[in-house]
Amino acid sequence: GQNIDQPTEMTATEGAIVQINCTYQTSGFNGLFWYQQHAGEAPTFLSYNVLDGLEEKGRFSSFLSRSKGYSYLLLKELQMKDSASYLCAVKDSNYQLIWGAGTKLIIKP
Amino acid sequence: DAGVIQSPRHEVTEMGQEVTLRCKPISGHDYLFWYRQTMMRGLELLIYFNNNVPIDDSGMPEDRFSAKMPNASFSTLKIQPSEPRDSAVYFCASSFQGLDSGNTIYFGEGSWLTVV
């Protein structure tokens, strides 16, 4: 079967750094997405990784290791507005998106 | 640019009634997706279209669910008859050239459905 694992919930402090992990077991791999979803809103695109390594975009970075079936999203200089759910999604061999259940990130002052 | 537009944003209906959700994808996008999101099951793909043609409807839960895309700028998801377990947020999303090109998908704001 296809499976994506993310922690259910994480808590971090404003101004700090947090790393959200995602491990996957899918039938094939054609890329990995990270989406942010604020409560009551739609998911919005954050990052896309298809090759191993780190992709940096401002305060957010995403890392991929295909051999380990592992990715993480790194958020720096946390702000209160970063409180949201973060969804990991993998494209399988049929280019279908397999979604994780999401990680709810709570930022405390 | 206008994003994916969905209507209604919120709907409360009684069990047994017909529900129709509407979606206008981003202009120029050739793929349209219908998703359902609940706390218990997360995001589930119901069906997707390419150039108005349904490609994969294996995620449609039952015959009570149907989806159409009569033209490139409009799609509907219909539930008839509705049941309380259909209560969820229904997202429409669109993309250009699908996921095999590496392009991302863009979500609408969702339709919040409550069946009582």
PDB file of C-alpha atoms in Angstrom:
ATOM      1  CA  GLY A   1       0.000   0.000   0.000  1.00  0.00           C
ATOM      2  CA  GLN A   2       0.914   3.624  -0.212  1.00  0.00           C
ATOM      3  CA  ASN A   3       1.652   5.500   2.961  1.00  0.00           C
ATOM      4  CA  ILE A   4       2.799   8.936   4.022  1.00  0.00           C
ATOM      5  CA  ASP A   5       3.636   9.626   7.660  1.00  0.00           C
ATOM      6  CA  GLN A   6       3.816  13.008   9.331  1.00  0.00           C
ATOM      7  CA  PRO A   7       3.593  13.955  12.996  1.00  0.00           C
ATOM      8  CA  THR A   8       0.060  14.900  13.940  1.00  0.00           C
ATOM      9  CA  GLU A   9       0.930  18.026  15.853  1.00  0.00           C
ATOM     10  CA  MET A  10       3.959  20.100  16.770  1.00  0.00           C
ATOM     11  CA  THR A  11       4.455  23.135  18.974  1.00  0.00           C
ATOM     12  CA  ALA A  12       7.162  25.762  18.586  1.00  0.00           C
ATOM     13  CA  THR A  13       7.989  29.214  19.876  1.00  0.00           C
ATOM     14  CA  GLU A  14       7.803  32.448  17.916  1.00  0.00           C
ATOM     15  CA  GLY A  15      11.208  33.313  16.456  1.00  0.00           C
ATOM     16  CA  ALA A  16      12.485  29.753  16.686  1.00  0.00           C
ATOM     17  CA  ILE A  17      13.102  27.071  14.026  1.00  0.00           C
ATOM     18  CA  VAL A  18      10.971  23.981  13.485  1.00  0.00           C
ATOM     19  CA  GLN A  19      11.437  20.934  11.265  1.00  0.00           C
ATOM     20  CA  ILE A  20       8.433  18.935  10.085  1.00  0.00           C
ATOM     21  CA  ASN A  21       9.292  15.463   8.853  1.00  0.00           C
ATOM     22  CA  CYS A  22       7.566  13.373   6.217  1.00  0.00           C
ATOM     23  CA  THR A  23       8.352   9.756   5.379  1.00  0.00           C
ATOM     24  CA  TYR A  24       6.752   7.992   2.462  1.00  0.00           C
ATOM     25  CA  GLN A  25       6.298   4.557   0.976  1.00  0.00           C
ATOM     26  CA  THR A  26       4.722   4.811  -2.449  1.00  0.00           C
ATOM     27  CA  SER A  27       4.584   2.910  -5.704  1.00  0.00           C
ATOM     28  CA  GLY A  28       7.173   4.960  -7.477  1.00  0.00           C
ATOM     29  CA  PHE A  29       8.215   8.557  -6.925  1.00  0.00           C
ATOM     30  CA  ASN A  30       7.866  11.552  -9.202  1.00  0.00           C
ATOM     31  CA  GLY A  31       8.168  14.444  -6.807  1.00  0.00           C
ATOM     32  CA  LEU A  32       7.103  15.674  -3.402  1.00  0.00           C
ATOM     33  CA  PHE A  33       5.041  18.735  -2.502  1.00  0.00           C
ATOM     34  CA  TRP A  34       4.568  20.684   0.701  1.00  0.00           C
ATOM     35  CA  TYR A  35       1.365  22.676   1.169  1.00  0.00           C
ATOM     36  CA  GLN A  36       0.292  25.021   3.950  1.00  0.00           C
ATOM     37  CA  GLN A  37      -3.315  25.091   5.098  1.00  0.00           C
ATOM     38  CA  HIS A  38      -4.629  27.639   7.569  1.00  0.00           C
ATOM     39  CA  ALA A  39      -7.737  26.662   9.507  1.00  0.00           C
ATOM     40  CA  GLY A  40     -10.820  27.129   7.393  1.00  0.00           C
ATOM     41  CA  GLU A  41      -8.861  27.850   4.243  1.00  0.00           C
ATOM     42  CA  ALA A  42      -7.599  26.035   1.168  1.00  0.00           C
ATOM     43  CA  PRO A  43      -4.170  24.384   0.941  1.00  0.00           C
ATOM     44  CA  THR A  44      -1.599  26.637  -0.703  1.00  0.00           C
ATOM     45  CA  PHE A  45       1.600  25.530  -2.415  1.00  0.00           C
ATOM     46  CA  LEU A  46       4.875  25.942  -0.521  1.00  0.00           C
ATOM     47  CA  SER A  47       7.527  23.838  -2.231  1.00  0.00           C
ATOM     48  CA  TYR A  48       8.302  21.062  -4.677  1.00  0.00           C
ATOM     49  CA  ASN A  49      11.240  18.642  -4.585  1.00  0.00           C
ATOM     50  CA  VAL A  50      12.033  16.064  -7.228  1.00  0.00           C
ATOM     51  CA  LEU A  51      15.817  15.717  -6.776  1.00  0.00           C
ATOM     52  CA  ASP A  52      17.741  15.051  -3.586  1.00  0.00           C
ATOM     53  CA  GLY A  53      18.848  18.048  -1.625  1.00  0.00           C
ATOM     54  CA  LEU A  54      17.638  21.262  -0.134  1.00  0.00           C
ATOM     55  CA  GLU A  55      15.356  23.813  -1.769  1.00  0.00           C
ATOM     56  CA  GLU A  56      15.339  27.177  -0.021  1.00  0.00           C
ATOM     57  CA  LYS A  57      12.627  29.773  -0.381  1.00  0.00           C
ATOM     58  CA  GLY A  58      12.866  32.617   2.086  1.00  0.00           C
ATOM     59  CA  ARG A  59      12.138  31.445   5.621  1.00  0.00           C
ATOM     60  CA  PHE A  60      11.031  28.041   4.344  1.00  0.00           C
ATOM     61  CA  SER A  61      13.267  25.227   3.096  1.00  0.00           C
ATOM     62  CA  SER A  62      12.422  21.705   1.992  1.00  0.00           C
ATOM     63  CA  PHE A  63      14.767  18.743   1.883  1.00  0.00           C
ATOM     64  CA  LEU A  64      14.442  15.436   0.050  1.00  0.00           C
ATOM     65  CA  SER A  65      16.255  12.097   0.278  1.00  0.00           C
ATOM     66  CA  ARG A  66      14.765   9.688  -2.241  1.00  0.00           C
ATOM     67  CA  SER A  67      16.868   6.741  -1.064  1.00  0.00           C
ATOM     68  CA  LYS A  68      15.469   7.147   2.443  1.00  0.00           C
ATOM     69  CA  GLY A  69      11.922   8.014   1.418  1.00  0.00           C
ATOM     70  CA  TYR A  70      12.220  11.110   3.552  1.00  0.00           C
ATOM     71  CA  SER A  71      11.580  14.815   3.377  1.00  0.00           C
ATOM     72  CA  TYR A  72      11.406  17.666   5.817  1.00  0.00           C
ATOM     73  CA  LEU A  73      10.098  21.200   5.804  1.00  0.00           C
ATOM     74  CA  LEU A  74      12.180  23.665   7.769  1.00  0.00           C
ATOM     75  CA  LEU A  75      10.611  26.889   8.974  1.00  0.00           C
ATOM     76  CA  LYS A  76      12.910  29.592  10.339  1.00  0.00           C
ATOM     77  CA  GLU A  77      12.186  32.755  12.318  1.00  0.00           C
ATOM     78  CA  LEU A  78       8.739  31.487  13.146  1.00  0.00           C
ATOM     79  CA  GLN A  79       5.894  33.967  13.142  1.00  0.00           C
ATOM     80  CA  MET A  80       2.447  33.609  14.662  1.00  0.00           C
ATOM     81  CA  LYS A  81       0.968  33.511  11.163  1.00  0.00           C
ATOM     82  CA  ASP A  82       2.866  30.265  10.535  1.00  0.00           C
ATOM     83  CA  SER A  83       0.357  28.483  12.758  1.00  0.00           C
ATOM     84  CA  ALA A  84      -1.283  26.151  10.264  1.00  0.00           C
ATOM     85  CA  SER A  85      -1.354  22.581   9.040  1.00  0.00           C
ATOM     86  CA  TYR A  86       1.437  21.454   6.740  1.00  0.00           C
ATOM     87  CA  LEU A  87       0.639  18.760   4.217  1.00  0.00           C
ATOM     88  CA  CYS A  88       3.163  16.496   2.538  1.00  0.00           C
ATOM     89  CA  ALA A  89       2.118  14.955  -0.790  1.00  0.00           C
ATOM     90  CA  VAL A  90       3.985  12.548  -3.067  1.00  0.00           C
ATOM     91  CA  LYS A  91       3.460  11.909  -6.768  1.00  0.00           C
ATOM     92  CA  ASP A  92       3.517   8.187  -7.383  1.00  0.00           C
ATOM     93  CA  SER A  93       4.462   6.265 -10.529  1.00  0.00           C
ATOM     94  CA  ASN A  94       1.091   7.134 -12.077  1.00  0.00           C
ATOM     95  CA  TYR A  95       1.609  10.827 -11.271  1.00  0.00           C
ATOM     96  CA  GLN A  96      -1.171  10.661  -8.721  1.00  0.00           C
ATOM     97  CA  LEU A  97      -0.803  12.740  -5.576  1.00  0.00           C
ATOM     98  CA  ILE A  98      -0.787  10.768  -2.343  1.00  0.00           C
ATOM     99  CA  TRP A  99      -1.480  13.059   0.611  1.00  0.00           C
ATOM    100  CA  GLY A 100      -0.307  12.836   4.173  1.00  0.00           C
ATOM    101  CA  ALA A 101      -2.741  13.619   6.981  1.00  0.00           C
ATOM    102  CA  GLY A 102      -0.950  16.864   7.729  1.00  0.00           C
ATOM    103  CA  THR A 103       0.964  18.270  10.695  1.00  0.00           C
ATOM    104  CA  LYS A 104      -0.735  20.908  12.795  1.00  0.00           C
ATOM    105  CA  LEU A 105       1.856  23.464  13.850  1.00  0.00           C
ATOM    106  CA  ILE A 106       1.092  25.593  16.884  1.00  0.00           C
ATOM    107  CA  ILE A 107       3.217  28.682  17.443  1.00  0.00           C
ATOM    108  CA  LYS A 108       3.389  30.102  20.958  1.00  0.00           C
ATOM    109  CA  PRO A 109       4.572  33.609  21.850  1.00  0.00           C
TER     110      PRO A 109
ATOM    111  CA  ASP B   1      -5.572  36.609 -11.724  1.00  0.00           C
ATOM    112  CA  ALA B   2      -8.687  34.923 -10.456  1.00  0.00           C
ATOM    113  CA  GLY B   3      -8.071  31.662  -8.669  1.00  0.00           C
ATOM    114  CA  VAL B   4     -10.263  28.586  -8.576  1.00  0.00           C
ATOM    115  CA  ILE B   5     -13.777  29.714  -7.713  1.00  0.00           C
ATOM    116  CA  GLN B   6     -16.185  27.503  -5.839  1.00  0.00           C
ATOM    117  CA  SER B   7     -19.791  27.901  -4.801  1.00  0.00           C
ATOM    118  CA  PRO B   8     -21.507  27.726  -2.451  1.00  0.00           C
ATOM    119  CA  ARG B   9     -18.942  28.413   0.264  1.00  0.00           C
ATOM    120  CA  HIS B  10     -21.217  26.994   2.921  1.00  0.00           C
ATOM    121  CA  GLU B  11     -24.272  24.791   2.673  1.00  0.00           C
ATOM    122  CA  VAL B  12     -26.446  23.181   5.291  1.00  0.00           C
ATOM    123  CA  THR B  13     -28.984  20.713   3.975  1.00  0.00           C
ATOM    124  CA  GLU B  14     -31.252  18.007   5.244  1.00  0.00           C
ATOM    125  CA  MET B  15     -30.544  14.343   4.742  1.00  0.00           C
ATOM    126  CA  GLY B  16     -32.010  13.096   1.478  1.00  0.00           C
ATOM    127  CA  GLN B  17     -31.739  16.393  -0.343  1.00  0.00           C
ATOM    128  CA  GLU B  18     -29.713  16.901  -3.497  1.00  0.00           C
ATOM    129  CA  VAL B  19     -26.547  18.960  -3.205  1.00  0.00           C
ATOM    130  CA  THR B  20     -24.760  20.552  -6.144  1.00  0.00           C
ATOM    131  CA  LEU B  21     -21.297  22.058  -5.744  1.00  0.00           C
ATOM    132  CA  ARG B  22     -19.842  24.224  -8.470  1.00  0.00           C
ATOM    133  CA  CYS B  23     -16.339  25.047  -9.613  1.00  0.00           C
ATOM    134  CA  LYS B  24     -14.695  27.382 -12.088  1.00  0.00           C
ATOM    135  CA  PRO B  25     -11.041  26.428 -12.655  1.00  0.00           C
ATOM    136  CA  ILE B  26      -8.255  28.859 -13.408  1.00  0.00           C
ATOM    137  CA  SER B  27      -8.453  29.940 -17.021  1.00  0.00           C
ATOM    138  CA  GLY B  28      -6.104  27.907 -19.209  1.00  0.00           C
ATOM    139  CA  HIS B  29      -5.800  25.003 -16.797  1.00  0.00           C
ATOM    140  CA  ASP B  30      -6.589  21.678 -18.406  1.00  0.00           C
ATOM    141  CA  TYR B  31      -6.827  19.490 -15.295  1.00  0.00           C
ATOM    142  CA  LEU B  32      -9.576  19.748 -12.695  1.00  0.00           C
ATOM    143  CA  PHE B  33      -9.700  17.815  -9.423  1.00  0.00           C
ATOM    144  CA  TRP B  34     -12.427  17.317  -6.837  1.00  0.00           C
ATOM    145  CA  TYR B  35     -11.220  16.549  -3.301  1.00  0.00           C
ATOM    146  CA  ARG B  36     -13.002  15.906  -0.023  1.00  0.00           C
ATOM    147  CA  GLN B  37     -11.405  16.723   3.332  1.00  0.00           C
ATOM    148  CA  THR B  38     -12.468  15.494   6.748  1.00  0.00           C
ATOM    149  CA  MET B  39     -10.704  15.312  10.092  1.00  0.00           C
ATOM    150  CA  MET B  40     -10.857  11.533  10.051  1.00  0.00           C
ATOM    151  CA  ARG B  41      -9.707  10.827   6.482  1.00  0.00           C
ATOM    152  CA  GLY B  42      -7.753  13.926   5.491  1.00  0.00           C
ATOM    153  CA  LEU B  43      -7.684  14.921   1.811  1.00  0.00           C
ATOM    154  CA  GLU B  44      -9.205  12.373  -0.548  1.00  0.00           C
ATOM    155  CA  LEU B  45      -9.234  12.633  -4.330  1.00  0.00           C
ATOM    156  CA  LEU B  46     -12.736  11.959  -5.616  1.00  0.00           C
ATOM    157  CA  ILE B  47     -12.349  12.442  -9.354  1.00  0.00           C
ATOM    158  CA  TYR B  48     -10.276  14.341 -11.861  1.00  0.00           C
ATOM    159  CA  PHE B  49     -10.782  15.573 -15.411  1.00  0.00           C
ATOM    160  CA  ASN B  50      -8.397  16.295 -18.248  1.00  0.00           C
ATOM    161  CA  ASN B  51      -9.693  18.543 -21.013  1.00  0.00           C
ATOM    162  CA  ASN B  52     -13.224  18.092 -19.629  1.00  0.00           C
ATOM    163  CA  VAL B  53     -13.034  14.278 -19.773  1.00  0.00           C
ATOM    164  CA  PRO B  54     -13.222  12.273 -16.534  1.00  0.00           C
ATOM    165  CA  ILE B  55      -9.997  10.303 -16.190  1.00  0.00           C
ATOM    166  CA  ASP B  56     -10.213   8.630 -12.803  1.00  0.00           C
ATOM    167  CA  ASP B  57     -13.333   8.446 -10.667  1.00  0.00           C
ATOM    168  CA  SER B  58     -12.174   5.599  -8.465  1.00  0.00           C
ATOM    169  CA  GLY B  59     -12.315   7.870  -5.442  1.00  0.00           C
ATOM    170  CA  MET B  60     -16.021   8.601  -5.800  1.00  0.00           C
ATOM    171  CA  PRO B  61     -17.456   6.925  -2.723  1.00  0.00           C
ATOM    172  CA  GLU B  62     -20.798   5.767  -4.021  1.00  0.00           C
ATOM    173  CA  ASP B  63     -23.287   6.036  -6.840  1.00  0.00           C
ATOM    174  CA  ARG B  64     -24.835   8.898  -4.935  1.00  0.00           C
ATOM    175  CA  PHE B  65     -21.901  11.010  -6.095  1.00  0.00           C
ATOM    176  CA  SER B  66     -21.555  12.239  -9.654  1.00  0.00           C
ATOM    177  CA  ALA B  67     -19.400  14.867 -11.351  1.00  0.00           C
ATOM    178  CA  LYS B  68     -19.565  16.594 -14.693  1.00  0.00           C
ATOM    179  CA  MET B  69     -17.464  19.040 -16.632  1.00  0.00           C
ATOM    180  CA  PRO B  70     -19.536  20.338 -19.568  1.00  0.00           C
ATOM    181  CA  ASN B  71     -16.880  22.837 -20.638  1.00  0.00           C
ATOM    182  CA  ALA B  72     -13.392  24.034 -19.758  1.00  0.00           C
ATOM    183  CA  SER B  73     -14.613  26.643 -17.307  1.00  0.00           C
ATOM    184  CA  PHE B  74     -17.204  24.811 -15.270  1.00  0.00           C
ATOM    185  CA  SER B  75     -17.616  21.630 -13.255  1.00  0.00           C
ATOM    186  CA  THR B  76     -20.189  20.303 -10.822  1.00  0.00           C
ATOM    187  CA  LEU B  77     -20.131  17.695  -8.088  1.00  0.00           C
ATOM    188  CA  LYS B  78     -23.564  16.379  -7.178  1.00  0.00           C
ATOM    189  CA  ILE B  79     -24.650  14.298  -4.202  1.00  0.00           C
ATOM    190  CA  GLN B  80     -28.091  12.731  -4.450  1.00  0.00           C
ATOM    191  CA  PRO B  81     -29.402  11.841  -1.941  1.00  0.00           C
ATOM    192  CA  SER B  82     -27.168  13.417   0.669  1.00  0.00           C
ATOM    193  CA  GLU B  83     -26.379  11.726   3.990  1.00  0.00           C
ATOM    194  CA  PRO B  84     -24.894  13.066   7.248  1.00  0.00           C
ATOM    195  CA  ARG B  85     -21.641  11.204   6.587  1.00  0.00           C
ATOM    196  CA  ASP B  86     -21.158  13.354   3.481  1.00  0.00           C
ATOM    197  CA  SER B  87     -20.512  16.351   5.725  1.00  0.00           C
ATOM    198  CA  ALA B  88     -17.044  17.603   4.794  1.00  0.00           C
ATOM    199  CA  VAL B  89     -15.175  20.323   2.982  1.00  0.00           C
ATOM    200  CA  TYR B  90     -15.154  19.763  -0.759  1.00  0.00           C
ATOM    201  CA  PHE B  91     -12.258  21.337  -2.620  1.00  0.00           C
ATOM    202  CA  CYS B  92     -11.972  21.895  -6.318  1.00  0.00           C
ATOM    203  CA  ALA B  93      -8.456  22.303  -7.697  1.00  0.00           C
ATOM    204  CA  SER B  94      -6.927  22.859 -11.109  1.00  0.00           C
ATOM    205  CA  SER B  95      -3.535  22.612 -12.789  1.00  0.00           C
ATOM    206  CA  PHE B  96      -1.905  23.115 -16.152  1.00  0.00           C
ATOM    207  CA  GLN B  97      -0.663  20.005 -17.943  1.00  0.00           C
ATOM    208  CA  GLY B  98      -1.214  17.818 -14.914  1.00  0.00           C
ATOM    209  CA  LEU B  99       1.236  16.567 -12.387  1.00  0.00           C
ATOM    210  CA  ASP B 100       3.598  14.803 -14.779  1.00  0.00           C
ATOM    211  CA  SER B 101       4.940  18.172 -15.806  1.00  0.00           C
ATOM    212  CA  GLY B 102       5.845  19.096 -12.251  1.00  0.00           C
ATOM    213  CA  ASN B 103       3.194  21.748 -12.151  1.00  0.00           C
ATOM    214  CA  THR B 104       1.426  22.270  -8.895  1.00  0.00           C
ATOM    215  CA  ILE B 105      -2.288  22.280  -8.345  1.00  0.00           C
ATOM    216  CA  TYR B 106      -4.225  25.279  -7.088  1.00  0.00           C
ATOM    217  CA  PHE B 107      -7.123  24.866  -4.708  1.00  0.00           C
ATOM    218  CA  GLY B 108     -10.347  26.784  -4.438  1.00  0.00           C
ATOM    219  CA  GLU B 109     -11.566  28.046  -1.083  1.00  0.00           C
ATOM    220  CA  GLY B 110     -13.734  24.989  -0.590  1.00  0.00           C
ATOM    221  CA  SER B 111     -17.413  24.285  -0.103  1.00  0.00           C
ATOM    222  CA  TRP B 112     -18.291  23.495   3.523  1.00  0.00           C
ATOM    223  CA  LEU B 113     -21.136  20.996   3.472  1.00  0.00           C
ATOM    224  CA  THR B 114     -23.175  20.012   6.508  1.00  0.00           C
ATOM    225  CA  VAL B 115     -25.906  17.402   6.125  1.00  0.00           C
ATOM    226  CA  VAL B 116     -28.269  17.201   9.094  1.00  0.00           C
TER     227      VAL B 116
END
